[in-house]
Amino acid sequence: MARAISEPSGELLWSLTKVNFGYNGTPVVCDVSLELRRGCCYGILGPNGSGKTTLLDLMGGLLMPHSGMIEFMGRPLHVWPRKQLARQLALVPQDFMVRFGYSVREVVEMGLHPHLHRFAAPSETDQVLVDEALEATGIAALANRPVTRLSGGEKQRVAVARALAQKPAVLLLDEATSNLDIHHSLEILHLIRGRFERQGMQVVAVMHDLNLASFFCDRLIFLKQGQVVCQGPTEEVLTPENIEAVYGVEAEVRSNAFTNSRQVSFRLPLNR
Ligand code: ADP
């Protein structure tokens, strides 16, 4: 049963009403109803296979619900023209695949496409945007390298740079730091949080690491077997009871002055 706690009051970005989706007849997202509003960084969490990526893809318009309704900025998602949607929404996927040997710079430039007229070349201002995205994600030195010759972590940073070059109103991140070491993870999360706080870019992030999510997200949505188990402000939702209900592990949650967020320690239940 979904439990909503102190709803935020910003403009409604997404409204999901009784959304269902499955693959080959197996339900994966089950009766999900959610409202996501401007002014919060949202985190979507849950065990492997709980439907996080599928839910994010539904919110990004990459998949269509089998039943139910998704509205984005007041309009049904399926009626948004693709290019118009791409001006509002950028998605950083979990597995960023570019098969051809485009250079890093060329891939980041692809983020400009939703804003360019057909066949128009990027302007000088656009090139500055690309330079900034390369610098901000720490990959400027790789600009001329073929993306096929990058490590997993470097590719993830290219995917973030391309999304930032897209100048989206909303950024969807699917475990965007899963291949990054802790230094690069924190750098990317600080960068994105900075865009949220200073430029109003809204963020919805599927996250794996509860401690990084606690430090990065204002609100959390916990999924289990395709259903929303609980959602609300991070400090209210990140409790030992919810973590045990969702992940089946015992948890201790403490306020941590060092990170200025709640931090969680885990262990398998002793009575297993
Ligand atoms: P999560 O992101 O929480 O790990 P996913 O949304 O990726 O969960 O997957 C949810 C379930 O759907 C899993 O059981 C997964 O195997 C299945 N699944 C995901 N993508 C596909 C697909 N393209 N075809 C068939 N099954 C899929």
mmCIF file of C-alpha atoms and ligand atoms in Angstrom:
data_model
loop_
_atom_site.group_PDB
_atom_site.id
_atom_site.type_symbol
_atom_site.label_atom_id
_atom_site.label_comp_id
_atom_site.label_asym_id
_atom_site.label_seq_id
_atom_site.Cartn_x
_atom_site.Cartn_y
_atom_site.Cartn_z
ATOM 1 C CA MET A 1 0.000 0.000 0.000
ATOM 2 C CA ALA A 2 1.483 3.338 -1.057
ATOM 3 C CA ARG A 3 2.006 5.806 1.756
ATOM 4 C CA ALA A 4 2.402 9.487 0.916
ATOM 5 C CA ILE A 5 3.951 11.844 3.459
ATOM 6 C CA SER A 6 3.821 15.670 3.406
ATOM 7 C CA GLU A 7 3.316 16.391 -0.275
ATOM 8 C CA PRO A 8 5.488 19.152 -1.787
ATOM 9 C CA SER A 9 3.737 22.136 -3.324
ATOM 10 C CA GLY A 10 5.714 22.989 -6.505
ATOM 11 C CA GLU A 11 4.226 22.904 -10.004
ATOM 12 C CA LEU A 12 3.149 19.412 -11.060
ATOM 13 C CA LEU A 13 5.655 17.847 -13.473
ATOM 14 C CA TRP A 14 4.421 14.255 -13.700
ATOM 15 C CA SER A 15 1.157 12.731 -12.814
ATOM 16 C CA LEU A 16 0.966 8.942 -13.066
ATOM 17 C CA THR A 17 -2.432 7.365 -12.551
ATOM 18 C CA LYS A 18 -2.769 3.598 -12.096
ATOM 19 C CA VAL A 19 0.059 2.888 -14.529
ATOM 20 C CA ASN A 20 0.630 -0.736 -15.519
ATOM 21 C CA PHE A 21 3.314 -2.183 -17.749
ATOM 22 C CA GLY A 22 4.879 -5.597 -18.303
ATOM 23 C CA TYR A 23 7.121 -7.553 -20.641
ATOM 24 C CA ASN A 24 5.761 -10.633 -22.424
ATOM 25 C CA GLY A 25 2.749 -10.774 -20.138
ATOM 26 C CA THR A 26 4.762 -10.492 -16.898
ATOM 27 C CA PRO A 27 3.716 -7.414 -14.889
ATOM 28 C CA VAL A 28 6.680 -5.176 -14.018
ATOM 29 C CA VAL A 29 5.071 -1.855 -13.063
ATOM 30 C CA CYS A 30 1.823 -2.440 -11.183
ATOM 31 C CA ASP A 31 -0.849 0.160 -10.539
ATOM 32 C CA VAL A 32 1.612 2.966 -9.902
ATOM 33 C CA SER A 33 0.114 6.332 -9.057
ATOM 34 C CA LEU A 34 2.537 9.165 -8.326
ATOM 35 C CA GLU A 35 2.844 12.913 -8.455
ATOM 36 C CA LEU A 36 6.262 14.489 -8.947
ATOM 37 C CA ARG A 37 6.543 18.212 -8.481
ATOM 38 C CA ARG A 38 9.041 20.939 -9.224
ATOM 39 C CA GLY A 39 11.421 21.831 -6.399
ATOM 40 C CA CYS A 40 12.622 18.399 -5.257
ATOM 41 C CA CYS A 41 15.328 16.004 -6.393
ATOM 42 C CA TYR A 42 13.565 12.643 -6.521
ATOM 43 C CA GLY A 43 15.215 9.287 -6.011
ATOM 44 C CA ILE A 44 13.671 6.002 -7.150
ATOM 45 C CA LEU A 45 15.010 3.060 -5.166
ATOM 46 C CA GLY A 46 14.320 -0.631 -4.765
ATOM 47 C CA PRO A 47 15.888 -4.064 -5.187
ATOM 48 C CA ASN A 48 17.155 -5.404 -8.512
ATOM 49 C CA GLY A 49 14.282 -6.157 -10.855
ATOM 50 C CA SER A 50 11.742 -4.068 -8.916
ATOM 51 C CA GLY A 51 10.885 -2.041 -12.036
ATOM 52 C CA LYS A 52 12.930 1.152 -11.487
ATOM 53 C CA THR A 53 14.372 1.381 -15.006
ATOM 54 C CA THR A 54 11.031 0.457 -16.532
ATOM 55 C CA LEU A 55 9.286 3.170 -14.526
ATOM 56 C CA LEU A 56 11.913 5.742 -15.573
ATOM 57 C CA ASP A 57 11.544 4.694 -19.238
ATOM 58 C CA LEU A 58 7.771 5.079 -18.936
ATOM 59 C CA MET A 59 8.257 8.576 -17.468
ATOM 60 C CA GLY A 60 10.667 9.431 -20.279
ATOM 61 C CA GLY A 61 8.181 8.322 -22.941
ATOM 62 C CA LEU A 62 10.405 5.452 -24.155
ATOM 63 C CA LEU A 63 7.732 2.926 -23.166
ATOM 64 C CA MET A 64 3.953 3.241 -23.282
ATOM 65 C CA PRO A 65 1.835 2.078 -20.328
ATOM 66 C CA HIS A 66 -0.417 -0.886 -21.026
ATOM 67 C CA SER A 67 -3.048 0.833 -18.931
ATOM 68 C CA GLY A 68 -3.302 3.992 -16.876
ATOM 69 C CA MET A 69 -2.214 7.521 -17.735
ATOM 70 C CA ILE A 70 1.044 9.478 -17.580
ATOM 71 C CA GLU A 71 0.865 13.242 -17.866
ATOM 72 C CA PHE A 72 3.966 15.410 -18.142
ATOM 73 C CA MET A 73 3.658 19.165 -17.561
ATOM 74 C CA GLY A 74 -0.122 18.902 -17.788
ATOM 75 C CA ARG A 75 -0.279 16.995 -21.096
ATOM 76 C CA PRO A 76 -0.579 13.257 -21.729
ATOM 77 C CA LEU A 77 2.954 12.083 -22.395
ATOM 78 C CA HIS A 78 1.999 10.181 -25.555
ATOM 79 C CA VAL A 79 0.766 13.367 -27.313
ATOM 80 C CA TRP A 80 4.077 15.246 -26.849
ATOM 81 C CA PRO A 81 5.924 15.596 -30.186
ATOM 82 C CA ARG A 82 9.301 13.845 -29.750
ATOM 83 C CA LYS A 83 11.472 16.865 -30.480
ATOM 84 C CA GLN A 84 9.455 19.074 -28.140
ATOM 85 C CA LEU A 85 9.742 16.463 -25.402
ATOM 86 C CA ALA A 86 13.507 16.208 -25.978
ATOM 87 C CA ARG A 87 13.782 19.961 -25.319
ATOM 88 C CA GLN A 88 12.269 19.417 -21.878
ATOM 89 C CA LEU A 89 13.555 16.002 -20.920
ATOM 90 C CA ALA A 90 16.956 14.312 -21.083
ATOM 91 C CA LEU A 91 17.597 10.730 -20.024
ATOM 92 C CA VAL A 92 20.939 9.334 -18.951
ATOM 93 C CA PRO A 93 20.524 5.586 -19.456
ATOM 94 C CA GLN A 94 22.171 2.895 -17.401
ATOM 95 C CA ASP A 95 24.026 1.351 -20.333
ATOM 96 C CA PHE A 96 25.175 4.088 -22.625
ATOM 97 C CA MET A 97 25.898 2.437 -25.960
ATOM 98 C CA VAL A 98 27.378 4.117 -29.000
ATOM 99 C CA ARG A 99 28.328 1.544 -31.579
ATOM 100 C CA PHE A 100 30.202 3.759 -34.035
ATOM 101 C CA GLY A 101 33.475 5.475 -33.422
ATOM 102 C CA TYR A 102 32.101 8.966 -32.881
ATOM 103 C CA SER A 103 34.404 11.178 -30.875
ATOM 104 C CA VAL A 104 33.419 12.179 -27.344
ATOM 105 C CA ARG A 105 32.816 15.727 -28.589
ATOM 106 C CA GLU A 106 30.530 14.513 -31.400
ATOM 107 C CA VAL A 107 28.465 12.486 -28.952
ATOM 108 C CA VAL A 108 28.098 15.420 -26.566
ATOM 109 C CA GLU A 109 27.084 17.613 -29.540
ATOM 110 C CA MET A 110 24.203 15.185 -30.168
ATOM 111 C CA GLY A 111 22.631 16.694 -27.060
ATOM 112 C CA LEU A 112 22.157 19.929 -29.021
ATOM 113 C CA HIS A 113 19.943 18.313 -31.687
ATOM 114 C CA PRO A 114 16.540 19.000 -30.097
ATOM 115 C CA HIS A 115 17.373 22.724 -30.180
ATOM 116 C CA LEU A 116 18.771 22.930 -33.737
ATOM 117 C CA HIS A 117 16.794 23.514 -36.918
ATOM 118 C CA ARG A 118 17.013 20.663 -39.384
ATOM 119 C CA PHE A 119 20.463 20.485 -41.042
ATOM 120 C CA ALA A 120 21.654 23.550 -39.058
ATOM 121 C CA ALA A 121 25.219 23.384 -37.740
ATOM 122 C CA PRO A 122 25.813 24.204 -34.063
ATOM 123 C CA SER A 123 26.466 27.924 -33.468
ATOM 124 C CA GLU A 124 29.394 29.319 -31.483
ATOM 125 C CA THR A 125 27.125 29.579 -28.422
ATOM 126 C CA ASP A 126 26.225 25.910 -28.865
ATOM 127 C CA GLN A 127 29.918 25.018 -29.013
ATOM 128 C CA VAL A 128 30.477 26.890 -25.740
ATOM 129 C CA LEU A 129 27.679 24.797 -24.215
ATOM 130 C CA VAL A 130 29.412 21.627 -25.370
ATOM 131 C CA ASP A 131 32.765 22.867 -24.006
ATOM 132 C CA GLU A 132 31.114 23.615 -20.660
ATOM 133 C CA ALA A 133 29.506 20.163 -20.509
ATOM 134 C CA LEU A 134 32.862 18.520 -21.314
ATOM 135 C CA GLU A 135 34.634 20.594 -18.648
ATOM 136 C CA ALA A 136 31.945 20.135 -16.007
ATOM 137 C CA THR A 137 32.004 16.346 -16.330
ATOM 138 C CA GLY A 138 35.808 16.212 -16.378
ATOM 139 C CA ILE A 139 36.148 14.730 -19.875
ATOM 140 C CA ALA A 140 37.501 17.711 -21.833
ATOM 141 C CA ALA A 141 40.829 15.898 -22.251
ATOM 142 C CA LEU A 142 38.993 13.016 -23.930
ATOM 143 C CA ALA A 143 37.106 15.213 -26.419
ATOM 144 C CA ASN A 144 38.745 13.728 -29.530
ATOM 145 C CA ARG A 145 38.853 10.119 -28.328
ATOM 146 C CA PRO A 146 36.434 7.639 -29.983
ATOM 147 C CA VAL A 147 33.728 6.737 -27.452
ATOM 148 C CA THR A 148 34.185 3.074 -28.289
ATOM 149 C CA ARG A 149 37.597 3.311 -26.609
ATOM 150 C CA LEU A 150 36.469 4.581 -23.230
ATOM 151 C CA SER A 151 36.064 2.847 -19.893
ATOM 152 C CA GLY A 152 32.556 2.304 -18.470
ATOM 153 C CA GLY A 153 32.972 5.221 -16.070
ATOM 154 C CA GLU A 154 34.220 7.560 -18.819
ATOM 155 C CA LYS A 155 31.232 6.588 -20.999
ATOM 156 C CA GLN A 156 28.887 7.398 -18.138
ATOM 157 C CA ARG A 157 30.396 10.859 -17.891
ATOM 158 C CA VAL A 158 29.948 11.318 -21.662
ATOM 159 C CA ALA A 159 26.265 10.383 -21.261
ATOM 160 C CA VAL A 160 25.866 12.990 -18.498
ATOM 161 C CA ALA A 161 27.685 15.626 -20.597
ATOM 162 C CA ARG A 162 25.425 14.933 -23.580
ATOM 163 C CA ALA A 163 22.341 15.257 -21.372
ATOM 164 C CA LEU A 164 23.604 18.567 -19.920
ATOM 165 C CA ALA A 165 24.289 19.918 -23.432
ATOM 166 C CA GLN A 166 20.633 19.212 -24.136
ATOM 167 C CA LYS A 167 19.761 21.950 -21.557
ATOM 168 C CA PRO A 168 16.806 19.962 -20.274
ATOM 169 C CA ALA A 169 14.210 21.310 -17.867
ATOM 170 C CA VAL A 170 14.190 17.837 -16.347
ATOM 171 C CA LEU A 171 16.963 15.253 -16.127
ATOM 172 C CA LEU A 172 16.202 11.552 -15.710
ATOM 173 C CA LEU A 173 19.170 9.558 -14.432
ATOM 174 C CA ASP A 174 19.307 5.783 -14.426
ATOM 175 C CA GLU A 175 22.048 4.722 -12.024
ATOM 176 C CA ALA A 176 24.246 7.297 -13.664
ATOM 177 C CA THR A 177 27.081 6.812 -11.200
ATOM 178 C CA SER A 178 27.081 3.001 -11.020
ATOM 179 C CA ASN A 179 30.387 2.685 -12.933
ATOM 180 C CA LEU A 180 32.081 5.610 -11.238
ATOM 181 C CA ASP A 181 34.512 5.561 -8.349
ATOM 182 C CA ILE A 182 33.433 7.477 -5.244
ATOM 183 C CA HIS A 183 35.314 10.658 -6.208
ATOM 184 C CA HIS A 184 33.743 10.832 -9.667
ATOM 185 C CA SER A 185 30.326 9.803 -8.269
ATOM 186 C CA LEU A 186 30.380 12.684 -5.808
ATOM 187 C CA GLU A 187 31.616 15.115 -8.467
ATOM 188 C CA ILE A 188 28.798 14.175 -10.858
ATOM 189 C CA LEU A 189 26.152 14.275 -8.122
ATOM 190 C CA HIS A 190 27.419 17.682 -6.906
ATOM 191 C CA LEU A 191 27.384 18.957 -10.493
ATOM 192 C CA ILE A 192 23.798 17.810 -11.043
ATOM 193 C CA ARG A 193 22.637 19.003 -7.638
ATOM 194 C CA GLY A 194 24.247 22.378 -8.451
ATOM 195 C CA ARG A 195 22.267 22.610 -11.739
ATOM 196 C CA PHE A 196 19.128 21.787 -9.757
ATOM 197 C CA GLU A 197 19.781 24.420 -7.081
ATOM 198 C CA ARG A 198 21.202 27.212 -9.252
ATOM 199 C CA GLN A 199 19.500 26.692 -12.631
ATOM 200 C CA GLY A 200 16.276 24.943 -11.606
ATOM 201 C CA MET A 201 16.966 21.770 -13.605
ATOM 202 C CA GLN A 202 14.629 19.173 -12.107
ATOM 203 C CA VAL A 203 16.016 15.705 -11.386
ATOM 204 C CA VAL A 204 14.590 12.213 -11.036
ATOM 205 C CA ALA A 205 17.276 9.611 -10.367
ATOM 206 C CA VAL A 206 17.141 5.856 -10.131
ATOM 207 C CA MET A 207 19.751 5.098 -7.491
ATOM 208 C CA HIS A 208 21.324 2.001 -6.111
ATOM 209 C CA ASP A 209 23.261 3.320 -3.159
ATOM 210 C CA LEU A 210 21.020 4.355 -0.278
ATOM 211 C CA ASN A 211 23.709 6.544 1.273
ATOM 212 C CA LEU A 212 24.368 8.496 -1.922
ATOM 213 C CA ALA A 213 20.605 8.785 -2.434
ATOM 214 C CA SER A 214 20.204 10.116 1.082
ATOM 215 C CA PHE A 215 22.785 12.796 0.442
ATOM 216 C CA PHE A 216 21.502 13.691 -3.037
ATOM 217 C CA CYS A 217 17.682 13.364 -2.976
ATOM 218 C CA ASP A 218 15.009 15.406 -1.217
ATOM 219 C CA ARG A 219 12.359 12.757 -1.715
ATOM 220 C CA LEU A 220 12.515 9.017 -2.191
ATOM 221 C CA ILE A 221 10.169 6.569 -3.881
ATOM 222 C CA PHE A 222 10.675 2.939 -2.854
ATOM 223 C CA LEU A 223 9.582 0.268 -5.316
ATOM 224 C CA LYS A 224 9.171 -3.423 -4.668
ATOM 225 C CA GLN A 225 7.873 -5.865 -7.263
ATOM 226 C CA GLY A 226 6.655 -3.001 -9.405
ATOM 227 C CA GLN A 227 4.650 -1.311 -6.684
ATOM 228 C CA VAL A 228 5.309 1.853 -4.718
ATOM 229 C CA VAL A 229 5.867 0.723 -1.140
ATOM 230 C CA CYS A 230 6.417 4.165 0.340
ATOM 231 C CA GLN A 231 7.406 7.639 -0.763
ATOM 232 C CA GLY A 232 8.098 10.963 0.873
ATOM 233 C CA PRO A 233 10.861 13.219 2.198
ATOM 234 C CA THR A 234 14.171 11.365 2.443
ATOM 235 C CA GLU A 235 14.486 11.745 6.209
ATOM 236 C CA GLU A 236 10.960 10.378 6.757
ATOM 237 C CA VAL A 237 11.155 7.455 4.333
ATOM 238 C CA LEU A 238 14.692 6.273 5.040
ATOM 239 C CA THR A 239 13.831 4.218 8.132
ATOM 240 C CA PRO A 240 15.016 0.764 9.259
ATOM 241 C CA GLU A 241 11.429 -0.506 8.910
ATOM 242 C CA ASN A 242 11.066 0.614 5.284
ATOM 243 C CA ILE A 243 14.559 -0.609 4.343
ATOM 244 C CA GLU A 244 13.822 -4.033 5.843
ATOM 245 C CA ALA A 245 10.402 -4.182 4.125
ATOM 246 C CA VAL A 246 11.905 -3.316 0.735
ATOM 247 C CA TYR A 247 15.346 -4.994 0.781
ATOM 248 C CA GLY A 248 14.999 -7.670 3.475
ATOM 249 C CA VAL A 249 18.047 -6.455 5.427
ATOM 250 C CA GLU A 250 18.381 -5.039 8.914
ATOM 251 C CA ALA A 251 19.441 -1.424 8.879
ATOM 252 C CA GLU A 252 20.588 1.262 11.252
ATOM 253 C CA VAL A 253 19.942 4.831 10.142
ATOM 254 C CA ARG A 254 21.835 7.711 11.749
ATOM 255 C CA SER A 255 22.159 11.413 11.098
ATOM 256 C CA ASN A 256 25.690 12.029 9.938
ATOM 257 C CA ALA A 257 27.169 15.470 10.554
ATOM 258 C CA PHE A 258 30.111 14.699 8.270
ATOM 259 C CA THR A 259 27.937 14.168 5.180
ATOM 260 C CA ASN A 260 25.067 16.282 6.527
ATOM 261 C CA SER A 261 22.618 13.513 5.646
ATOM 262 C CA ARG A 262 21.178 10.285 7.022
ATOM 263 C CA GLN A 263 23.551 7.379 6.598
ATOM 264 C CA VAL A 264 22.618 3.727 6.683
ATOM 265 C CA SER A 265 24.490 0.615 7.879
ATOM 266 C CA PHE A 266 23.194 -2.840 6.929
ATOM 267 C CA ARG A 267 23.400 -6.466 7.891
ATOM 268 C CA LEU A 268 21.526 -9.602 6.945
ATOM 269 C CA PRO A 269 18.826 -10.439 9.522
ATOM 270 C CA LEU A 270 20.450 -12.405 12.385
ATOM 271 C CA ASN A 271 17.588 -14.926 12.549
ATOM 272 C CA ARG A 272 17.862 -16.073 8.922
HETATM 273 P P1 ADP B 1 15.264 -2.530 -11.991
HETATM 274 O O1 ADP B 1 15.644 -1.288 -12.730
HETATM 275 O O2 ADP B 1 14.554 -2.253 -10.692
HETATM 276 O O3 ADP B 1 16.406 -3.482 -11.792
HETATM 277 P P2 ADP B 1 13.908 -3.258 -14.437
HETATM 278 O O4 ADP B 1 12.848 -2.270 -14.713
HETATM 279 O O5 ADP B 1 15.184 -3.150 -15.208
HETATM 280 O O6 ADP B 1 14.178 -3.306 -12.856
HETATM 281 O O7 ADP B 1 13.350 -4.727 -14.694
HETATM 282 C C1 ADP B 1 12.171 -5.185 -14.061
HETATM 283 C C2 ADP B 1 11.892 -6.602 -14.549
HETATM 284 O O8 ADP B 1 11.604 -6.569 -15.948
HETATM 285 C C3 ADP B 1 13.055 -7.561 -14.383
HETATM 286 O O9 ADP B 1 12.548 -8.813 -14.012
HETATM 287 C C4 ADP B 1 13.678 -7.623 -15.764
HETATM 288 O O10 ADP B 1 14.274 -8.864 -16.000
HETATM 289 C C5 ADP B 1 12.469 -7.417 -16.662
HETATM 290 N N1 ADP B 1 12.824 -6.750 -17.935
HETATM 291 C C6 ADP B 1 13.440 -5.546 -18.054
HETATM 292 N N2 ADP B 1 13.576 -5.200 -19.356
HETATM 293 C C7 ADP B 1 13.028 -6.216 -20.073
HETATM 294 C C8 ADP B 1 12.858 -6.449 -21.474
HETATM 295 N N3 ADP B 1 13.267 -5.565 -22.377
HETATM 296 N N4 ADP B 1 12.262 -7.607 -21.839
HETATM 297 C C9 ADP B 1 11.829 -8.504 -20.924
HETATM 298 N N5 ADP B 1 11.939 -8.337 -19.589
HETATM 299 C C10 ADP B 1 12.543 -7.205 -19.160
#
